[in-house]
Amino acid sequence: MCGRSEVRAAGLIIFRRVSAQIEYLLLQASRKEAHWTPPKGHVDPGESDLEAAVRETHEEAGLDSKQFTIIENFQTIMKYTVNRKPKTVVLWPAEVKDPTAEVTISEEHVDFRWLPLAEACSLASFPEMISALQECDEFLKKYYQE
């Protein structure tokens, strides 16, 4: 159970497979920092982490839960501090069923890109996000070999 001062968020590391390569969806925030992340956001009261991840993906990227498959047996957890409060972000990988699915960003974002791991990591810039993408990529490579 989290303390009241902890900020909790959840999201999906949306990916697609194109010509045997995995590409990740990153959204560019419209705020001044303009960082790039997968769709994610705060967990609302009474909402599970996974429910929040699906809701945030729909709100931020316009992708409905019928358009992707969540791989629930893997998650990566990021912990860092924002405004002097601890923040925990839980992320699950989710593959879009149609690699040409239309992404419709919310007003919270100004751009989106589908990128292979190296380019996604260079745009992500935050060490915690880079580690999350790398962990996810390692898992997916093993997952699709089985």
mmCIF file of N, CA and C in Angstrom:
data_model
loop_
_atom_site.group_PDB
_atom_site.id
_atom_site.type_symbol
_atom_site.label_atom_id
_atom_site.label_comp_id
_atom_site.label_asym_id
_atom_site.label_seq_id
_atom_site.Cartn_x
_atom_site.Cartn_y
_atom_site.Cartn_z
ATOM 1 N N MET A 1 0.847 -1.187 0.000
ATOM 2 C CA MET A 1 0.000 0.000 0.000
ATOM 3 C C MET A 1 0.888 1.245 0.000
ATOM 4 N N CYS A 2 0.517 2.243 -0.769
ATOM 5 C CA CYS A 2 1.373 3.419 -0.853
ATOM 6 C C CYS A 2 0.952 4.461 0.174
ATOM 7 N N GLY A 3 1.949 5.203 0.609
ATOM 8 C CA GLY A 3 1.670 6.304 1.516
ATOM 9 C C GLY A 3 0.954 7.420 0.777
ATOM 10 N N ARG A 4 0.316 8.291 1.546
ATOM 11 C CA ARG A 4 -0.446 9.370 0.926
ATOM 12 C C ARG A 4 0.427 10.329 0.138
ATOM 13 N N SER A 5 1.692 10.439 0.536
ATOM 14 C CA SER A 5 2.553 11.398 -0.151
ATOM 15 C C SER A 5 3.169 10.821 -1.427
ATOM 16 N N GLU A 6 3.053 9.501 -1.613
ATOM 17 C CA GLU A 6 3.620 8.905 -2.823
ATOM 18 C C GLU A 6 2.716 9.171 -4.023
ATOM 19 N N VAL A 7 3.345 9.521 -5.125
ATOM 20 C CA VAL A 7 2.615 9.699 -6.377
ATOM 21 C C VAL A 7 2.699 8.365 -7.121
ATOM 22 N N ARG A 8 1.555 7.866 -7.582
ATOM 23 C CA ARG A 8 1.540 6.580 -8.282
ATOM 24 C C ARG A 8 1.004 6.810 -9.692
ATOM 25 N N ALA A 9 1.713 6.213 -10.662
ATOM 26 C CA ALA A 9 1.297 6.339 -12.058
ATOM 27 C C ALA A 9 1.479 4.985 -12.740
ATOM 28 N N ALA A 10 0.843 4.853 -13.901
ATOM 29 C CA ALA A 10 0.937 3.602 -14.653
ATOM 30 C C ALA A 10 0.809 3.914 -16.132
ATOM 31 N N GLY A 11 1.338 3.005 -16.944
ATOM 32 C CA GLY A 11 1.262 3.197 -18.387
ATOM 33 C C GLY A 11 1.599 1.934 -19.137
ATOM 34 N N LEU A 12 1.550 2.061 -20.444
ATOM 35 C CA LEU A 12 1.868 0.938 -21.324
ATOM 36 C C LEU A 12 3.033 1.319 -22.227
ATOM 37 N N ILE A 13 3.976 0.412 -22.353
ATOM 38 C CA ILE A 13 5.044 0.588 -23.330
ATOM 39 C C ILE A 13 4.498 -0.013 -24.620
ATOM 40 N N ILE A 14 3.874 0.838 -25.412
ATOM 41 C CA ILE A 14 3.242 0.397 -26.655
ATOM 42 C C ILE A 14 4.336 0.109 -27.683
ATOM 43 N N PHE A 15 4.219 -1.052 -28.341
ATOM 44 C CA PHE A 15 5.207 -1.394 -29.362
ATOM 45 C C PHE A 15 4.519 -2.054 -30.547
ATOM 46 N N ARG A 16 5.252 -2.085 -31.643
ATOM 47 C CA ARG A 16 4.802 -2.789 -32.838
ATOM 48 C C ARG A 16 5.998 -3.523 -33.425
ATOM 49 N N ARG A 17 5.703 -4.586 -34.135
ATOM 50 C CA ARG A 17 6.769 -5.324 -34.821
ATOM 51 C C ARG A 17 6.644 -5.031 -36.305
ATOM 52 N N VAL A 18 7.719 -4.468 -36.867
ATOM 53 C CA VAL A 18 7.766 -4.107 -38.280
ATOM 54 C C VAL A 18 9.030 -4.728 -38.862
ATOM 55 N N SER A 19 8.866 -5.586 -39.845
ATOM 56 C CA SER A 19 10.014 -6.262 -40.479
ATOM 57 C C SER A 19 10.971 -6.839 -39.441
ATOM 58 N N ALA A 20 10.442 -7.607 -38.521
ATOM 59 C CA ALA A 20 11.217 -8.283 -37.467
ATOM 60 C C ALA A 20 11.916 -7.320 -36.509
ATOM 61 N N GLN A 21 11.563 -6.055 -36.555
ATOM 62 C CA GLN A 21 12.135 -5.071 -35.626
ATOM 63 C C GLN A 21 11.024 -4.558 -34.715
ATOM 64 N N ILE A 22 11.370 -4.366 -33.442
ATOM 65 C CA ILE A 22 10.411 -3.807 -32.485
ATOM 66 C C ILE A 22 10.587 -2.290 -32.465
ATOM 67 N N GLU A 23 9.462 -1.583 -32.575
ATOM 68 C CA GLU A 23 9.465 -0.116 -32.473
ATOM 69 C C GLU A 23 8.555 0.289 -31.323
ATOM 70 N N TYR A 24 8.985 1.294 -30.584
ATOM 71 C CA TYR A 24 8.264 1.769 -29.408
ATOM 72 C C TYR A 24 7.602 3.114 -29.692
ATOM 73 N N LEU A 25 6.419 3.283 -29.144
ATOM 74 C CA LEU A 25 5.697 4.546 -29.278
ATOM 75 C C LEU A 25 6.096 5.469 -28.133
ATOM 76 N N LEU A 26 6.635 6.633 -28.477
ATOM 77 C CA LEU A 26 6.932 7.654 -27.479
ATOM 78 C C LEU A 26 6.163 8.914 -27.826
ATOM 79 N N LEU A 27 5.681 9.583 -26.776
ATOM 80 C CA LEU A 27 4.929 10.829 -26.928
ATOM 81 C C LEU A 27 5.757 11.967 -26.349
ATOM 82 N N GLN A 28 5.747 13.110 -27.031
ATOM 83 C CA GLN A 28 6.485 14.276 -26.541
ATOM 84 C C GLN A 28 5.530 15.178 -25.765
ATOM 85 N N ALA A 29 5.864 15.410 -24.507
ATOM 86 C CA ALA A 29 5.030 16.252 -23.644
ATOM 87 C C ALA A 29 5.004 17.684 -24.149
ATOM 88 N N SER A 30 3.869 18.338 -23.957
ATOM 89 C CA SER A 30 3.750 19.729 -24.408
ATOM 90 C C SER A 30 4.289 20.704 -23.364
ATOM 91 N N ARG A 31 4.587 20.198 -22.173
ATOM 92 C CA ARG A 31 5.147 21.073 -21.134
ATOM 93 C C ARG A 31 6.540 21.542 -21.526
ATOM 94 N N LYS A 32 7.006 22.506 -20.791
ATOM 95 C CA LYS A 32 8.291 23.150 -21.053
ATOM 96 C C LYS A 32 9.454 22.150 -21.182
ATOM 97 N N GLU A 33 9.460 21.088 -20.341
ATOM 98 C CA GLU A 33 10.554 20.115 -20.381
ATOM 99 C C GLU A 33 10.536 19.309 -21.685
ATOM 100 N N ALA A 34 9.373 19.142 -22.267
ATOM 101 C CA ALA A 34 9.202 18.457 -23.547
ATOM 102 C C ALA A 34 9.845 17.073 -23.593
ATOM 103 N N HIS A 35 9.729 16.323 -22.502
ATOM 104 C CA HIS A 35 10.314 14.986 -22.479
ATOM 105 C C HIS A 35 9.463 13.986 -23.280
ATOM 106 N N TRP A 36 10.082 12.867 -23.636
ATOM 107 C CA TRP A 36 9.435 11.811 -24.419
ATOM 108 C C TRP A 36 9.235 10.588 -23.527
ATOM 109 N N THR A 37 8.008 10.071 -23.491
ATOM 110 C CA THR A 37 7.710 8.874 -22.697
ATOM 111 C C THR A 37 6.609 8.070 -23.384
ATOM 112 N N PRO A 38 6.436 6.819 -22.970
ATOM 113 C CA PRO A 38 5.253 6.078 -23.389
ATOM 114 C C PRO A 38 4.019 6.716 -22.733
ATOM 115 N N PRO A 39 2.824 6.389 -23.200
ATOM 116 C CA PRO A 39 1.619 6.917 -22.540
ATOM 117 C C PRO A 39 1.546 6.409 -21.100
ATOM 118 N N LYS A 40 1.388 7.338 -20.168
ATOM 119 C CA LYS A 40 1.307 6.987 -18.751
ATOM 120 C C LYS A 40 0.693 8.157 -17.994
ATOM 121 N N GLY A 41 0.204 7.882 -16.796
ATOM 122 C CA GLY A 41 -0.358 8.954 -15.990
ATOM 123 C C GLY A 41 -0.768 8.470 -14.618
ATOM 124 N N HIS A 42 -1.294 9.373 -13.831
ATOM 125 C CA HIS A 42 -1.661 9.087 -12.448
ATOM 126 C C HIS A 42 -2.763 8.041 -12.353
ATOM 127 N N VAL A 43 -2.640 7.232 -11.297
ATOM 128 C CA VAL A 43 -3.674 6.244 -10.978
ATOM 129 C C VAL A 43 -4.747 6.969 -10.167
ATOM 130 N N ASP A 44 -5.980 6.915 -10.634
ATOM 131 C CA ASP A 44 -7.094 7.552 -9.931
ATOM 132 C C ASP A 44 -7.537 6.708 -8.741
ATOM 133 N N PRO A 45 -8.140 7.341 -7.729
ATOM 134 C CA PRO A 45 -8.641 6.582 -6.571
ATOM 135 C C PRO A 45 -9.612 5.481 -7.038
ATOM 136 N N GLY A 46 -9.444 4.286 -6.475
ATOM 137 C CA GLY A 46 -10.316 3.168 -6.811
ATOM 138 C C GLY A 46 -9.948 2.445 -8.096
ATOM 139 N N GLU A 47 -8.932 2.903 -8.773
ATOM 140 C CA GLU A 47 -8.519 2.344 -10.058
ATOM 141 C C GLU A 47 -7.275 1.475 -9.838
ATOM 142 N N SER A 48 -7.195 0.329 -10.514
ATOM 143 C CA SER A 48 -5.978 -0.476 -10.437
ATOM 144 C C SER A 48 -4.907 0.152 -11.325
ATOM 145 N N ASP A 49 -3.666 -0.251 -11.103
ATOM 146 C CA ASP A 49 -2.574 0.250 -11.935
ATOM 147 C C ASP A 49 -2.830 -0.079 -13.408
ATOM 148 N N LEU A 50 -3.270 -1.302 -13.681
ATOM 149 C CA LEU A 50 -3.494 -1.717 -15.061
ATOM 150 C C LEU A 50 -4.655 -0.949 -15.696
ATOM 151 N N GLU A 51 -5.722 -0.723 -14.929
ATOM 152 C CA GLU A 51 -6.842 0.083 -15.447
ATOM 153 C C GLU A 51 -6.370 1.495 -15.795
ATOM 154 N N ALA A 52 -5.537 2.074 -14.943
ATOM 155 C CA ALA A 52 -5.006 3.416 -15.203
ATOM 156 C C ALA A 52 -4.143 3.413 -16.464
ATOM 157 N N ALA A 53 -3.324 2.374 -16.636
ATOM 158 C CA ALA A 53 -2.454 2.274 -17.809
ATOM 159 C C ALA A 53 -3.271 2.251 -19.096
ATOM 160 N N VAL A 54 -4.345 1.470 -19.099
ATOM 161 C CA VAL A 54 -5.209 1.370 -20.292
ATOM 162 C C VAL A 54 -5.922 2.697 -20.533
ATOM 163 N N ARG A 55 -6.446 3.318 -19.464
ATOM 164 C CA ARG A 55 -7.145 4.602 -19.604
ATOM 165 C C ARG A 55 -6.208 5.682 -20.125
ATOM 166 N N GLU A 56 -5.021 5.762 -19.549
ATOM 167 C CA GLU A 56 -4.058 6.783 -19.965
ATOM 168 C C GLU A 56 -3.633 6.593 -21.424
ATOM 169 N N THR A 57 -3.478 5.345 -21.853
ATOM 170 C CA THR A 57 -3.098 5.068 -23.240
ATOM 171 C C THR A 57 -4.190 5.546 -24.188
ATOM 172 N N HIS A 58 -5.435 5.337 -23.792
ATOM 173 C CA HIS A 58 -6.543 5.814 -24.631
ATOM 174 C C HIS A 58 -6.584 7.340 -24.648
ATOM 175 N N GLU A 59 -6.445 7.961 -23.477
ATOM 176 C CA GLU A 59 -6.500 9.426 -23.385
ATOM 177 C C GLU A 59 -5.333 10.095 -24.117
ATOM 178 N N GLU A 60 -4.140 9.553 -23.978
ATOM 179 C CA GLU A 60 -2.945 10.227 -24.492
ATOM 180 C C GLU A 60 -2.573 9.851 -25.919
ATOM 181 N N ALA A 61 -2.921 8.622 -26.348
ATOM 182 C CA ALA A 61 -2.509 8.170 -27.680
ATOM 183 C C ALA A 61 -3.691 7.790 -28.568
ATOM 184 N N GLY A 62 -4.906 7.827 -28.012
ATOM 185 C CA GLY A 62 -6.085 7.503 -28.801
ATOM 186 C C GLY A 62 -6.219 6.033 -29.145
ATOM 187 N N LEU A 63 -5.477 5.179 -28.456
ATOM 188 C CA LEU A 63 -5.543 3.743 -28.725
ATOM 189 C C LEU A 63 -6.475 3.072 -27.727
ATOM 190 N N ASP A 64 -7.482 2.396 -28.243
ATOM 191 C CA ASP A 64 -8.470 1.693 -27.438
ATOM 192 C C ASP A 64 -7.919 0.328 -27.042
ATOM 193 N N SER A 65 -8.379 -0.207 -25.930
ATOM 194 C CA SER A 65 -7.877 -1.494 -25.437
ATOM 195 C C SER A 65 -8.071 -2.640 -26.432
ATOM 196 N N LYS A 66 -9.017 -2.511 -27.344
ATOM 197 C CA LYS A 66 -9.224 -3.554 -28.366
ATOM 198 C C LYS A 66 -8.123 -3.519 -29.431
ATOM 199 N N GLN A 67 -7.335 -2.442 -29.458
ATOM 200 C CA GLN A 67 -6.306 -2.275 -30.482
ATOM 201 C C GLN A 67 -4.942 -2.819 -30.079
ATOM 202 N N PHE A 68 -4.801 -3.275 -28.837
ATOM 203 C CA PHE A 68 -3.502 -3.794 -28.405
ATOM 204 C C PHE A 68 -3.670 -4.980 -27.467
ATOM 205 N N THR A 69 -2.586 -5.735 -27.334
ATOM 206 C CA THR A 69 -2.541 -6.878 -26.429
ATOM 207 C C THR A 69 -1.499 -6.588 -25.358
ATOM 208 N N ILE A 70 -1.944 -6.576 -24.109
ATOM 209 C CA ILE A 70 -1.037 -6.313 -22.985
ATOM 210 C C ILE A 70 -0.369 -7.621 -22.585
ATOM 211 N N ILE A 71 0.924 -7.569 -22.383
ATOM 212 C CA ILE A 71 1.668 -8.728 -21.887
ATOM 213 C C ILE A 71 1.756 -8.548 -20.369
ATOM 214 N N GLU A 72 0.805 -9.169 -19.674
ATOM 215 C CA GLU A 72 0.656 -8.924 -18.246
ATOM 216 C C GLU A 72 1.682 -9.639 -17.364
ATOM 217 N N ASN A 73 2.411 -10.610 -17.927
ATOM 218 C CA ASN A 73 3.365 -11.336 -17.081
ATOM 219 C C ASN A 73 4.728 -10.644 -17.011
ATOM 220 N N PHE A 74 4.799 -9.396 -17.485
ATOM 221 C CA PHE A 74 6.010 -8.596 -17.338
ATOM 222 C C PHE A 74 5.606 -7.164 -17.009
ATOM 223 N N GLN A 75 6.324 -6.576 -16.077
ATOM 224 C CA GLN A 75 6.157 -5.144 -15.812
ATOM 225 C C GLN A 75 7.503 -4.593 -15.373
ATOM 226 N N THR A 76 7.697 -3.341 -15.645
ATOM 227 C CA THR A 76 8.890 -2.659 -15.167
ATOM 228 C C THR A 76 8.406 -1.520 -14.278
ATOM 229 N N ILE A 77 9.128 -1.289 -13.197
ATOM 230 C CA ILE A 77 8.719 -0.284 -12.218
ATOM 231 C C ILE A 77 9.817 0.764 -12.100
ATOM 232 N N MET A 78 9.426 2.007 -12.284
ATOM 233 C CA MET A 78 10.364 3.118 -12.127
ATOM 234 C C MET A 78 10.044 3.825 -10.814
ATOM 235 N N LYS A 79 11.087 4.189 -10.081
ATOM 236 C CA LYS A 79 10.918 4.956 -8.837
ATOM 237 C C LYS A 79 11.852 6.156 -8.908
ATOM 238 N N TYR A 80 11.280 7.326 -8.711
ATOM 239 C CA TYR A 80 12.082 8.547 -8.702
ATOM 240 C C TYR A 80 11.328 9.610 -7.922
ATOM 241 N N THR A 81 11.913 10.783 -7.803
ATOM 242 C CA THR A 81 11.308 11.863 -7.014
ATOM 243 C C THR A 81 10.877 13.003 -7.935
ATOM 244 N N VAL A 82 9.655 13.478 -7.725
ATOM 245 C CA VAL A 82 9.126 14.623 -8.466
ATOM 246 C C VAL A 82 8.581 15.612 -7.437
ATOM 247 N N ASN A 83 9.020 16.844 -7.519
ATOM 248 C CA ASN A 83 8.593 17.880 -6.561
ATOM 249 C C ASN A 83 8.736 17.406 -5.112
ATOM 250 N N ARG A 84 9.848 16.783 -4.830
ATOM 251 C CA ARG A 84 10.190 16.278 -3.488
ATOM 252 C C ARG A 84 9.251 15.195 -2.971
ATOM 253 N N LYS A 85 8.506 14.547 -3.872
ATOM 254 C CA LYS A 85 7.644 13.428 -3.480
ATOM 255 C C LYS A 85 8.090 12.186 -4.236
ATOM 256 N N PRO A 86 8.089 11.036 -3.547
ATOM 257 C CA PRO A 86 8.439 9.803 -4.259
ATOM 258 C C PRO A 86 7.364 9.454 -5.286
ATOM 259 N N LYS A 87 7.806 8.997 -6.450
ATOM 260 C CA LYS A 87 6.868 8.615 -7.497
ATOM 261 C C LYS A 87 7.204 7.198 -7.952
ATOM 262 N N THR A 88 6.170 6.389 -8.106
ATOM 263 C CA THR A 88 6.309 5.031 -8.631
ATOM 264 C C THR A 88 5.482 4.946 -9.901
ATOM 265 N N VAL A 89 6.101 4.456 -10.965
ATOM 266 C CA VAL A 89 5.409 4.281 -12.252
ATOM 267 C C VAL A 89 5.542 2.816 -12.660
ATOM 268 N N VAL A 90 4.400 2.166 -12.890
ATOM 269 C CA VAL A 90 4.382 0.773 -13.329
ATOM 270 C C VAL A 90 4.044 0.759 -14.818
ATOM 271 N N LEU A 91 4.861 0.042 -15.601
ATOM 272 C CA LEU A 91 4.656 -0.024 -17.049
ATOM 273 C C LEU A 91 4.594 -1.482 -17.513
ATOM 274 N N TRP A 92 3.640 -1.777 -18.388
ATOM 275 C CA TRP A 92 3.524 -3.082 -19.023
ATOM 276 C C TRP A 92 3.733 -2.919 -20.518
ATOM 277 N N PRO A 93 4.339 -3.921 -21.182
ATOM 278 C CA PRO A 93 4.408 -3.864 -22.646
ATOM 279 C C PRO A 93 3.046 -4.211 -23.244
ATOM 280 N N ALA A 94 2.733 -3.575 -24.361
ATOM 281 C CA ALA A 94 1.480 -3.856 -25.064
ATOM 282 C C ALA A 94 1.724 -3.708 -26.565
ATOM 283 N N GLU A 95 1.397 -4.751 -27.303
ATOM 284 C CA GLU A 95 1.618 -4.740 -28.752
ATOM 285 C C GLU A 95 0.357 -4.309 -29.487
ATOM 286 N N VAL A 96 0.502 -3.340 -30.380
ATOM 287 C CA VAL A 96 -0.639 -2.963 -31.210
ATOM 288 C C VAL A 96 -0.914 -4.111 -32.180
ATOM 289 N N LYS A 97 -2.191 -4.429 -32.359
ATOM 290 C CA LYS A 97 -2.572 -5.535 -33.244
ATOM 291 C C LYS A 97 -2.352 -5.179 -34.708
ATOM 292 N N ASP A 98 -2.527 -3.902 -35.033
ATOM 293 C CA ASP A 98 -2.305 -3.418 -36.396
ATOM 294 C C ASP A 98 -1.154 -2.415 -36.345
ATOM 295 N N PRO A 99 0.009 -2.755 -36.932
ATOM 296 C CA PRO A 99 1.162 -1.847 -36.863
ATOM 297 C C PRO A 99 0.910 -0.484 -37.511
ATOM 298 N N THR A 100 -0.164 -0.366 -38.303
ATOM 299 C CA THR A 100 -0.481 0.926 -38.925
ATOM 300 C C THR A 100 -1.583 1.667 -38.155
ATOM 301 N N ALA A 101 -1.901 1.195 -36.953
ATOM 302 C CA ALA A 101 -2.951 1.831 -36.143
ATOM 303 C C ALA A 101 -2.670 3.324 -35.995
ATOM 304 N N GLU A 102 -3.731 4.102 -36.103
ATOM 305 C CA GLU A 102 -3.592 5.550 -36.018
ATOM 306 C C GLU A 102 -3.425 5.998 -34.574
ATOM 307 N N VAL A 103 -2.418 6.807 -34.339
ATOM 308 C CA VAL A 103 -2.173 7.390 -33.019
ATOM 309 C C VAL A 103 -2.724 8.810 -33.041
ATOM 310 N N THR A 104 -3.550 9.128 -32.048
ATOM 311 C CA THR A 104 -4.118 10.471 -31.938
ATOM 312 C C THR A 104 -3.708 11.027 -30.583
ATOM 313 N N ILE A 105 -2.753 11.952 -30.587
ATOM 314 C CA ILE A 105 -2.245 12.459 -29.315
ATOM 315 C C ILE A 105 -3.205 13.468 -28.684
ATOM 316 N N SER A 106 -3.140 13.539 -27.356
ATOM 317 C CA SER A 106 -3.970 14.484 -26.605
ATOM 318 C C SER A 106 -3.298 15.855 -26.594
ATOM 319 N N GLU A 107 -3.987 16.808 -26.009
ATOM 320 C CA GLU A 107 -3.404 18.156 -25.915
ATOM 321 C C GLU A 107 -2.237 18.202 -24.924
ATOM 322 N N GLU A 108 -2.026 17.125 -24.160
ATOM 323 C CA GLU A 108 -0.870 17.051 -23.264
ATOM 324 C C GLU A 108 0.421 16.825 -24.043
ATOM 325 N N HIS A 109 0.294 16.504 -25.336
ATOM 326 C CA HIS A 109 1.465 16.159 -26.146
ATOM 327 C C HIS A 109 1.495 16.956 -27.441
ATOM 328 N N VAL A 110 2.710 17.077 -27.992
ATOM 329 C CA VAL A 110 2.865 17.828 -29.243
ATOM 330 C C VAL A 110 3.338 16.963 -30.405
ATOM 331 N N ASP A 111 3.821 15.749 -30.102
ATOM 332 C CA ASP A 111 4.329 14.891 -31.170
ATOM 333 C C ASP A 111 4.377 13.456 -30.681
ATOM 334 N N PHE A 112 4.506 12.515 -31.607
ATOM 335 C CA PHE A 112 4.736 11.115 -31.271
ATOM 336 C C PHE A 112 5.655 10.519 -32.321
ATOM 337 N N ARG A 113 6.330 9.451 -31.924
ATOM 338 C CA ARG A 113 7.201 8.746 -32.865
ATOM 339 C C ARG A 113 7.227 7.260 -32.529
ATOM 340 N N TRP A 114 7.347 6.449 -33.580
ATOM 341 C CA TRP A 114 7.631 5.019 -33.434
ATOM 342 C C TRP A 114 9.130 4.867 -33.651
ATOM 343 N N LEU A 115 9.834 4.281 -32.669
ATOM 344 C CA LEU A 115 11.296 4.233 -32.737
ATOM 345 C C LEU A 115 11.858 2.888 -32.290
ATOM 346 N N PRO A 116 12.942 2.444 -32.950
ATOM 347 C CA PRO A 116 13.647 1.275 -32.427
ATOM 348 C C PRO A 116 14.297 1.640 -31.092
ATOM 349 N N LEU A 117 14.721 0.641 -30.341
ATOM 350 C CA LEU A 117 15.208 0.848 -28.975
ATOM 351 C C LEU A 117 16.266 1.941 -28.844
ATOM 352 N N ALA A 118 17.314 1.903 -29.641
ATOM 353 C CA ALA A 118 18.413 2.870 -29.485
ATOM 354 C C ALA A 118 17.915 4.304 -29.635
ATOM 355 N N GLU A 119 17.082 4.546 -30.640
ATOM 356 C CA GLU A 119 16.559 5.906 -30.849
ATOM 357 C C GLU A 119 15.573 6.288 -29.749
ATOM 358 N N ALA A 120 14.768 5.329 -29.305
ATOM 359 C CA ALA A 120 13.822 5.600 -28.213
ATOM 360 C C ALA A 120 14.584 5.987 -26.946
ATOM 361 N N CYS A 121 15.659 5.272 -26.657
ATOM 362 C CA CYS A 121 16.463 5.582 -25.465
ATOM 363 C C CYS A 121 17.129 6.946 -25.576
ATOM 364 N N SER A 122 17.571 7.310 -26.766
ATOM 365 C CA SER A 122 18.226 8.609 -26.897
ATOM 366 C C SER A 122 17.217 9.745 -26.739
ATOM 367 N N LEU A 123 15.966 9.544 -27.144
ATOM 368 C CA LEU A 123 14.939 10.574 -26.942
ATOM 369 C C LEU A 123 14.431 10.586 -25.503
ATOM 370 N N ALA A 124 14.353 9.413 -24.888
ATOM 371 C CA ALA A 124 13.782 9.302 -23.534
ATOM 372 C C ALA A 124 14.574 10.119 -22.519
ATOM 373 N N SER A 125 15.853 10.148 -22.625
ATOM 374 C CA SER A 125 16.784 10.964 -21.827
ATOM 375 C C SER A 125 16.841 10.674 -20.326
ATOM 376 N N PHE A 126 15.730 10.395 -19.640
ATOM 377 C CA PHE A 126 15.787 10.099 -18.210
ATOM 378 C C PHE A 126 16.327 8.688 -17.992
ATOM 379 N N PRO A 127 17.307 8.513 -17.079
ATOM 380 C CA PRO A 127 17.902 7.189 -16.850
ATOM 381 C C PRO A 127 16.861 6.118 -16.508
ATOM 382 N N GLU A 128 15.854 6.467 -15.696
ATOM 383 C CA GLU A 128 14.833 5.487 -15.301
ATOM 384 C C GLU A 128 14.024 5.023 -16.508
ATOM 385 N N MET A 129 13.702 5.937 -17.411
ATOM 386 C CA MET A 129 12.925 5.575 -18.599
ATOM 387 C C MET A 129 13.773 4.742 -19.556
ATOM 388 N N ILE A 130 15.030 5.092 -19.696
ATOM 389 C CA ILE A 130 15.931 4.322 -20.557
ATOM 390 C C ILE A 130 16.029 2.887 -20.034
ATOM 391 N N SER A 131 16.215 2.726 -18.722
ATOM 392 C CA SER A 131 16.288 1.387 -18.128
ATOM 393 C C SER A 131 14.991 0.615 -18.354
ATOM 394 N N ALA A 132 13.859 1.280 -18.199
ATOM 395 C CA ALA A 132 12.563 0.614 -18.402
ATOM 396 C C ALA A 132 12.429 0.119 -19.840
ATOM 397 N N LEU A 133 12.805 0.949 -20.801
ATOM 398 C CA LEU A 133 12.731 0.545 -22.212
ATOM 399 C C LEU A 133 13.680 -0.617 -22.497
ATOM 400 N N GLN A 134 14.870 -0.561 -21.928
ATOM 401 C CA GLN A 134 15.849 -1.633 -22.147
ATOM 402 C C GLN A 134 15.381 -2.947 -21.526
ATOM 403 N N GLU A 135 14.834 -2.894 -20.310
ATOM 404 C CA GLU A 135 14.305 -4.098 -19.658
ATOM 405 C C GLU A 135 13.180 -4.701 -20.484
ATOM 406 N N CYS A 136 12.300 -3.855 -20.959
ATOM 407 C CA CYS A 136 11.175 -4.305 -21.773
ATOM 408 C C CYS A 136 11.677 -4.950 -23.063
ATOM 409 N N ASP A 137 12.637 -4.329 -23.699
ATOM 410 C CA ASP A 137 13.174 -4.845 -24.955
ATOM 411 C C ASP A 137 13.817 -6.223 -24.752
ATOM 412 N N GLU A 138 14.594 -6.372 -23.675
ATOM 413 C CA GLU A 138 15.213 -7.674 -23.368
ATOM 414 C C GLU A 138 14.143 -8.733 -23.175
ATOM 415 N N PHE A 139 13.096 -8.393 -22.407
ATOM 416 C CA PHE A 139 11.994 -9.331 -22.182
ATOM 417 C C PHE A 139 11.332 -9.718 -23.508
ATOM 418 N N LEU A 140 11.027 -8.732 -24.338
ATOM 419 C CA LEU A 140 10.313 -8.998 -25.596
ATOM 420 C C LEU A 140 11.132 -9.872 -26.547
ATOM 421 N N LYS A 141 12.429 -9.668 -26.582
ATOM 422 C CA LYS A 141 13.268 -10.499 -27.467
ATOM 423 C C LYS A 141 13.194 -11.961 -27.045
ATOM 424 N N LYS A 142 13.225 -12.219 -25.739
ATOM 425 C CA LYS A 142 13.094 -13.594 -25.240
ATOM 426 C C LYS A 142 11.670 -14.102 -25.459
ATOM 427 N N TYR A 143 10.695 -13.268 -25.191
ATOM 428 C CA TYR A 143 9.277 -13.631 -25.306
ATOM 429 C C TYR A 143 8.930 -14.098 -26.712
ATOM 430 N N TYR A 144 9.450 -13.407 -27.715
ATOM 431 C CA TYR A 144 9.119 -13.752 -29.096
ATOM 432 C C TYR A 144 9.996 -14.865 -29.667
ATOM 433 N N GLN A 145 11.042 -15.257 -28.945
ATOM 434 C CA GLN A 145 11.849 -16.408 -29.385
ATOM 435 C C GLN A 145 11.201 -17.717 -28.963
ATOM 436 N N GLU A 146 10.393 -17.661 -27.898
ATOM 437 C CA GLU A 146 9.766 -18.891 -27.370
ATOM 438 C C GLU A 146 8.648 -19.371 -28.262
#
